[in-house]
Amino acid sequence: MASKALDGLRVLVPRGGNWGDSVAALLRDHSAIPVIAPLINFAPSENVPALANAFHELNDGQFDWIAVTSATTVDVLTVSGVKIPENTKIAAVGETTASALTLAGHRVDFVPELDNSGRGLVKEWPDAGPGLRVLAPQSSLADTTLVDGLGALGHEVVAVSAYRTVGIPVADKVREDVASGRISAILVSSGSVARQVAEQLAPLPEDTIVACIGPRTAFDARDAGLTVHVIAEDRSSQSLVDTLAEYLDR
């Protein structure tokens, strides 16, 4: 049975698409009122030839592994018509990305159990021997943790920008509702979202609850100047909403 802690609470959902719709449905299950207001969107990579070449080599079976760090990367693979061959193993950063891969018709060979981040992928990397060739298609804003870490294990990592993350100006009504406190909580799903919240909506009212998906996102949110109240340890939409409800129950 869903907690009643979120009854009537207006919660900002900072992304649209399938993610926004699924989170909105979870909030409604808790009797909360979702306010979907996308703060980020994704644009094509600035280096199309490099991405096309990497995908050509991937299709051709020239990589031992591909490391997929977001559901957006899965969308890029699909739009680009990539068919990952049997001899290339697939690593997903977490269950959300793994689900997106499965839905797109790809198998998933490895998901880190303890830390759903680039750091976790490196720490729990299952292939002990060095000398593997790994493709890492990422956001243009991705840090170098994954690439540097796999390189330190002795692997050849081909890092390529798969997409760019761009900010979307929020509607005046949403900005006013945040400033007045009519929106009681804000969900933060990535460092990119955290930076847009800080840039477009700060300073937030003292009573506004900031809920982050995972410790890494919480770190990025604090780095952007936000006060973080809720951290979902599991990087999933369900965990984010449930953890917010548990926080308010307390």
mmCIF file of C-alpha atoms in Angstrom:
data_model
loop_
_atom_site.group_PDB
_atom_site.id
_atom_site.type_symbol
_atom_site.label_atom_id
_atom_site.label_comp_id
_atom_site.label_asym_id
_atom_site.label_seq_id
_atom_site.Cartn_x
_atom_site.Cartn_y
_atom_site.Cartn_z
ATOM 1 C CA MET A 1 0.000 0.000 0.000
ATOM 2 C CA ALA A 2 1.395 3.417 -0.942
ATOM 3 C CA SER A 3 2.365 5.804 1.848
ATOM 4 C CA LYS A 4 0.078 8.787 2.385
ATOM 5 C CA ALA A 5 3.050 11.026 3.235
ATOM 6 C CA LEU A 6 2.921 12.620 -0.209
ATOM 7 C CA ASP A 7 -0.847 13.293 -0.164
ATOM 8 C CA GLY A 8 -1.497 16.469 -2.161
ATOM 9 C CA LEU A 9 2.211 17.355 -2.344
ATOM 10 C CA ARG A 10 3.181 19.140 -5.570
ATOM 11 C CA VAL A 11 6.459 17.661 -6.839
ATOM 12 C CA LEU A 12 8.583 19.007 -9.690
ATOM 13 C CA VAL A 13 9.570 16.307 -12.204
ATOM 14 C CA PRO A 14 12.535 17.792 -14.132
ATOM 15 C CA ARG A 15 12.448 15.584 -17.220
ATOM 16 C CA GLY A 16 9.836 14.653 -19.804
ATOM 17 C CA GLY A 17 9.561 11.607 -22.041
ATOM 18 C CA ASN A 18 9.235 8.071 -20.712
ATOM 19 C CA TRP A 19 11.182 8.884 -17.560
ATOM 20 C CA GLY A 20 8.971 11.832 -16.675
ATOM 21 C CA ASP A 21 5.780 9.894 -17.379
ATOM 22 C CA SER A 22 6.867 6.909 -15.266
ATOM 23 C CA VAL A 23 7.895 9.091 -12.322
ATOM 24 C CA ALA A 24 4.637 11.052 -12.559
ATOM 25 C CA ALA A 25 2.708 7.751 -12.375
ATOM 26 C CA LEU A 26 4.682 6.682 -9.285
ATOM 27 C CA LEU A 27 3.945 10.026 -7.604
ATOM 28 C CA ARG A 28 0.230 9.708 -8.377
ATOM 29 C CA ASP A 29 0.295 6.243 -6.763
ATOM 30 C CA HIS A 30 1.322 8.081 -3.591
ATOM 31 C CA SER A 31 -1.456 10.694 -4.131
ATOM 32 C CA ALA A 32 1.129 13.380 -4.926
ATOM 33 C CA ILE A 33 0.619 15.936 -7.715
ATOM 34 C CA PRO A 34 3.439 15.743 -10.297
ATOM 35 C CA VAL A 35 4.451 18.922 -12.135
ATOM 36 C CA ILE A 36 6.371 17.842 -15.230
ATOM 37 C CA ALA A 37 8.735 20.639 -16.256
ATOM 38 C CA PRO A 38 11.708 19.395 -18.328
ATOM 39 C CA LEU A 39 14.884 21.301 -17.454
ATOM 40 C CA ILE A 40 17.187 19.418 -19.841
ATOM 41 C CA ASN A 41 17.036 17.862 -23.276
ATOM 42 C CA PHE A 42 19.469 15.974 -25.434
ATOM 43 C CA ALA A 43 20.962 17.111 -28.737
ATOM 44 C CA PRO A 44 23.092 15.238 -31.295
ATOM 45 C CA SER A 45 26.815 14.856 -30.703
ATOM 46 C CA GLU A 46 28.990 17.689 -31.977
ATOM 47 C CA ASN A 47 31.414 15.138 -33.448
ATOM 48 C CA VAL A 48 29.172 13.083 -35.725
ATOM 49 C CA PRO A 49 32.028 11.517 -37.791
ATOM 50 C CA ALA A 50 33.778 10.185 -34.649
ATOM 51 C CA LEU A 51 30.515 8.690 -33.339
ATOM 52 C CA ALA A 52 29.685 7.155 -36.737
ATOM 53 C CA ASN A 53 33.166 5.613 -36.960
ATOM 54 C CA ALA A 54 32.913 4.175 -33.439
ATOM 55 C CA PHE A 55 29.518 2.625 -34.211
ATOM 56 C CA HIS A 56 30.880 1.214 -37.492
ATOM 57 C CA GLU A 57 33.674 -0.510 -35.531
ATOM 58 C CA LEU A 58 31.126 -1.682 -32.952
ATOM 59 C CA ASN A 59 28.892 -3.225 -35.630
ATOM 60 C CA ASP A 60 32.007 -4.805 -37.110
ATOM 61 C CA GLY A 61 32.846 -6.604 -33.842
ATOM 62 C CA GLN A 62 36.012 -4.631 -33.094
ATOM 63 C CA PHE A 63 35.185 -4.051 -29.405
ATOM 64 C CA ASP A 64 35.301 -6.596 -26.563
ATOM 65 C CA TRP A 65 32.928 -4.481 -24.447
ATOM 66 C CA ILE A 66 30.615 -1.485 -24.675
ATOM 67 C CA ALA A 67 29.994 0.422 -21.428
ATOM 68 C CA VAL A 68 26.567 2.115 -21.449
ATOM 69 C CA THR A 69 26.117 4.806 -18.814
ATOM 70 C CA SER A 70 22.617 6.163 -19.494
ATOM 71 C CA ALA A 71 19.268 5.346 -21.056
ATOM 72 C CA THR A 72 19.873 8.278 -23.426
ATOM 73 C CA THR A 73 22.875 6.435 -24.865
ATOM 74 C CA VAL A 74 20.542 3.496 -25.546
ATOM 75 C CA ASP A 75 18.277 5.863 -27.517
ATOM 76 C CA VAL A 76 21.304 6.980 -29.568
ATOM 77 C CA LEU A 77 22.247 3.352 -30.271
ATOM 78 C CA THR A 78 18.683 2.675 -31.456
ATOM 79 C CA VAL A 79 18.415 5.777 -33.641
ATOM 80 C CA SER A 80 21.808 4.962 -35.172
ATOM 81 C CA GLY A 81 20.678 1.423 -36.046
ATOM 82 C CA VAL A 82 23.458 -0.224 -34.040
ATOM 83 C CA LYS A 83 23.427 -4.027 -33.831
ATOM 84 C CA ILE A 84 25.805 -5.082 -31.064
ATOM 85 C CA PRO A 85 27.447 -8.368 -32.151
ATOM 86 C CA GLU A 86 27.529 -11.502 -29.989
ATOM 87 C CA ASN A 87 31.256 -11.231 -29.304
ATOM 88 C CA THR A 88 30.878 -7.750 -27.745
ATOM 89 C CA LYS A 89 29.793 -7.825 -24.095
ATOM 90 C CA ILE A 90 27.510 -5.103 -22.739
ATOM 91 C CA ALA A 91 27.971 -3.344 -19.379
ATOM 92 C CA ALA A 92 25.194 -1.131 -17.971
ATOM 93 C CA VAL A 93 25.812 1.427 -15.230
ATOM 94 C CA GLY A 94 22.611 0.534 -13.347
ATOM 95 C CA GLU A 95 19.225 -1.153 -13.488
ATOM 96 C CA THR A 96 17.505 1.774 -15.261
ATOM 97 C CA THR A 97 20.056 1.651 -18.095
ATOM 98 C CA ALA A 98 19.940 -2.154 -18.125
ATOM 99 C CA SER A 99 16.133 -2.044 -18.500
ATOM 100 C CA ALA A 100 16.441 0.416 -21.406
ATOM 101 C CA LEU A 101 18.956 -1.898 -23.111
ATOM 102 C CA THR A 102 16.686 -4.918 -22.633
ATOM 103 C CA LEU A 103 13.680 -3.032 -23.989
ATOM 104 C CA ALA A 104 15.749 -2.058 -27.043
ATOM 105 C CA GLY A 105 16.519 -5.729 -27.699
ATOM 106 C CA HIS A 106 20.065 -5.909 -26.299
ATOM 107 C CA ARG A 107 21.301 -8.423 -23.731
ATOM 108 C CA VAL A 108 23.115 -7.120 -20.631
ATOM 109 C CA ASP A 109 26.216 -8.969 -19.445
ATOM 110 C CA PHE A 110 27.203 -6.883 -16.413
ATOM 111 C CA VAL A 111 25.633 -4.390 -13.997
ATOM 112 C CA PRO A 112 27.583 -3.279 -10.884
ATOM 113 C CA GLU A 113 25.824 -4.382 -7.703
ATOM 114 C CA LEU A 114 27.090 -1.896 -5.135
ATOM 115 C CA ASP A 115 27.688 1.408 -6.932
ATOM 116 C CA ASN A 116 25.641 2.406 -9.990
ATOM 117 C CA SER A 117 28.158 4.887 -11.392
ATOM 118 C CA GLY A 118 31.212 5.004 -13.630
ATOM 119 C CA ARG A 119 33.304 4.435 -10.512
ATOM 120 C CA GLY A 120 31.217 1.357 -9.706
ATOM 121 C CA LEU A 121 31.676 -0.028 -13.218
ATOM 122 C CA VAL A 122 35.436 0.221 -12.795
ATOM 123 C CA LYS A 123 35.502 -1.202 -9.238
ATOM 124 C CA GLU A 124 33.427 -4.261 -10.122
ATOM 125 C CA TRP A 125 34.642 -4.737 -13.714
ATOM 126 C CA PRO A 126 34.324 -8.503 -14.348
ATOM 127 C CA ASP A 127 37.113 -9.063 -16.919
ATOM 128 C CA ALA A 128 40.339 -9.307 -14.928
ATOM 129 C CA GLY A 129 42.788 -9.576 -17.815
ATOM 130 C CA PRO A 130 44.157 -6.366 -19.405
ATOM 131 C CA GLY A 131 44.180 -5.489 -23.090
ATOM 132 C CA LEU A 132 40.456 -5.388 -23.813
ATOM 133 C CA ARG A 133 39.043 -2.853 -26.269
ATOM 134 C CA VAL A 134 36.116 -0.981 -24.683
ATOM 135 C CA LEU A 135 33.747 1.534 -26.294
ATOM 136 C CA ALA A 136 32.423 4.240 -23.955
ATOM 137 C CA PRO A 137 29.771 6.402 -25.671
ATOM 138 C CA GLN A 138 28.807 9.119 -23.179
ATOM 139 C CA SER A 139 27.330 12.558 -22.708
ATOM 140 C CA SER A 140 29.597 15.409 -23.778
ATOM 141 C CA LEU A 141 29.472 16.493 -20.095
ATOM 142 C CA ALA A 142 30.559 13.101 -18.690
ATOM 143 C CA ASP A 143 33.581 13.133 -16.392
ATOM 144 C CA THR A 144 36.605 10.923 -17.078
ATOM 145 C CA THR A 145 36.126 8.487 -14.153
ATOM 146 C CA LEU A 146 35.094 5.525 -16.329
ATOM 147 C CA VAL A 147 37.614 6.119 -19.106
ATOM 148 C CA ASP A 148 40.527 6.760 -16.721
ATOM 149 C CA GLY A 149 39.584 3.828 -14.482
ATOM 150 C CA LEU A 150 39.336 1.265 -17.281
ATOM 151 C CA GLY A 151 42.546 2.661 -18.772
ATOM 152 C CA ALA A 152 44.279 2.116 -15.419
ATOM 153 C CA LEU A 153 43.158 -1.535 -15.556
ATOM 154 C CA GLY A 154 45.109 -1.850 -18.795
ATOM 155 C CA HIS A 155 42.256 -1.642 -21.305
ATOM 156 C CA GLU A 156 42.095 0.389 -24.513
ATOM 157 C CA VAL A 157 39.105 2.688 -24.053
ATOM 158 C CA VAL A 158 37.554 4.535 -26.997
ATOM 159 C CA ALA A 159 35.546 7.411 -25.502
ATOM 160 C CA VAL A 160 33.155 9.176 -27.854
ATOM 161 C CA SER A 161 30.534 11.871 -27.331
ATOM 162 C CA ALA A 162 27.150 10.270 -28.066
ATOM 163 C CA TYR A 163 24.988 13.298 -27.260
ATOM 164 C CA ARG A 164 24.974 16.763 -25.717
ATOM 165 C CA THR A 165 22.905 17.789 -22.718
ATOM 166 C CA VAL A 166 21.274 21.213 -23.110
ATOM 167 C CA GLY A 167 19.198 23.265 -20.699
ATOM 168 C CA ILE A 168 15.547 24.160 -21.329
ATOM 169 C CA PRO A 169 14.156 27.459 -19.962
ATOM 170 C CA VAL A 170 11.465 26.666 -17.398
ATOM 171 C CA ALA A 171 7.988 28.203 -17.743
ATOM 172 C CA ASP A 172 7.357 31.393 -15.744
ATOM 173 C CA LYS A 173 4.444 29.709 -13.922
ATOM 174 C CA VAL A 174 6.679 26.900 -12.700
ATOM 175 C CA ARG A 175 9.357 29.360 -11.572
ATOM 176 C CA GLU A 176 6.723 31.345 -9.670
ATOM 177 C CA ASP A 177 5.304 28.189 -8.054
ATOM 178 C CA VAL A 178 8.764 27.137 -6.889
ATOM 179 C CA ALA A 179 9.581 30.610 -5.535
ATOM 180 C CA SER A 180 6.272 30.825 -3.644
ATOM 181 C CA GLY A 181 6.601 27.341 -2.144
ATOM 182 C CA ARG A 182 3.551 25.986 -3.977
ATOM 183 C CA ILE A 183 5.867 23.272 -5.306
ATOM 184 C CA SER A 184 7.032 21.463 -2.169
ATOM 185 C CA ALA A 185 9.667 19.092 -3.546
ATOM 186 C CA ILE A 186 12.045 18.895 -6.513
ATOM 187 C CA LEU A 187 13.359 15.620 -7.902
ATOM 188 C CA VAL A 188 16.950 15.777 -9.168
ATOM 189 C CA SER A 189 17.844 12.957 -11.548
ATOM 190 C CA SER A 190 21.357 13.996 -12.659
ATOM 191 C CA GLY A 191 24.105 16.548 -12.224
ATOM 192 C CA SER A 192 22.840 18.319 -15.354
ATOM 193 C CA VAL A 193 19.392 18.725 -13.773
ATOM 194 C CA ALA A 194 20.967 19.947 -10.526
ATOM 195 C CA ARG A 195 22.867 22.661 -12.380
ATOM 196 C CA GLN A 196 19.693 23.806 -14.170
ATOM 197 C CA VAL A 197 17.744 23.901 -10.872
ATOM 198 C CA ALA A 198 20.487 26.051 -9.354
ATOM 199 C CA GLU A 199 20.732 28.295 -12.419
ATOM 200 C CA GLN A 200 17.007 28.787 -13.067
ATOM 201 C CA LEU A 201 15.208 28.291 -9.746
ATOM 202 C CA ALA A 202 17.609 29.174 -6.913
ATOM 203 C CA PRO A 203 17.452 30.442 -4.292
ATOM 204 C CA LEU A 204 14.858 27.841 -3.286
ATOM 205 C CA PRO A 205 12.494 28.447 -0.351
ATOM 206 C CA GLU A 206 13.854 26.910 2.879
ATOM 207 C CA ASP A 207 10.988 24.409 3.060
ATOM 208 C CA THR A 208 11.481 23.065 -0.476
ATOM 209 C CA ILE A 209 12.715 19.472 -0.370
ATOM 210 C CA VAL A 210 15.458 18.486 -2.818
ATOM 211 C CA ALA A 211 15.496 14.729 -3.506
ATOM 212 C CA CYS A 212 18.415 13.232 -5.470
ATOM 213 C CA ILE A 213 18.757 9.918 -7.269
ATOM 214 C CA GLY A 214 21.989 8.400 -5.967
ATOM 215 C CA PRO A 215 25.007 9.706 -4.014
ATOM 216 C CA ARG A 216 26.811 10.953 -7.142
ATOM 217 C CA THR A 217 23.854 13.161 -8.113
ATOM 218 C CA ALA A 218 23.647 14.417 -4.521
ATOM 219 C CA PHE A 219 27.347 15.360 -4.703
ATOM 220 C CA ASP A 220 26.748 17.242 -7.964
ATOM 221 C CA ALA A 221 23.689 18.988 -6.494
ATOM 222 C CA ARG A 222 25.655 20.203 -3.472
ATOM 223 C CA ASP A 223 28.465 21.280 -5.796
ATOM 224 C CA ALA A 224 25.874 23.383 -7.670
ATOM 225 C CA GLY A 225 24.933 25.080 -4.400
ATOM 226 C CA LEU A 226 21.743 23.168 -3.557
ATOM 227 C CA THR A 227 20.822 21.849 -0.120
ATOM 228 C CA VAL A 228 20.058 18.127 -0.410
ATOM 229 C CA HIS A 229 17.443 16.578 1.901
ATOM 230 C CA VAL A 230 16.809 13.141 0.368
ATOM 231 C CA ILE A 231 19.185 10.681 -1.324
ATOM 232 C CA ALA A 232 17.879 7.486 -2.931
ATOM 233 C CA GLU A 233 20.682 4.937 -2.633
ATOM 234 C CA ASP A 234 19.268 2.874 -5.508
ATOM 235 C CA ARG A 235 19.444 4.796 -8.793
ATOM 236 C CA SER A 236 15.869 4.024 -9.844
ATOM 237 C CA SER A 237 12.700 6.091 -10.189
ATOM 238 C CA GLN A 238 10.877 3.818 -7.740
ATOM 239 C CA SER A 239 13.583 4.260 -5.124
ATOM 240 C CA LEU A 240 13.598 8.046 -5.589
ATOM 241 C CA VAL A 241 9.854 8.382 -4.996
ATOM 242 C CA ASP A 242 9.777 5.815 -2.165
ATOM 243 C CA THR A 243 12.707 7.497 -0.393
ATOM 244 C CA LEU A 244 10.964 10.875 -0.607
ATOM 245 C CA ALA A 245 7.838 9.312 0.946
ATOM 246 C CA GLU A 246 9.919 7.703 3.718
ATOM 247 C CA TYR A 247 11.602 11.037 4.467
ATOM 248 C CA LEU A 248 8.229 12.759 4.867
ATOM 249 C CA ASP A 249 6.861 9.848 6.914
ATOM 250 C CA ARG A 250 9.639 10.447 9.431
#
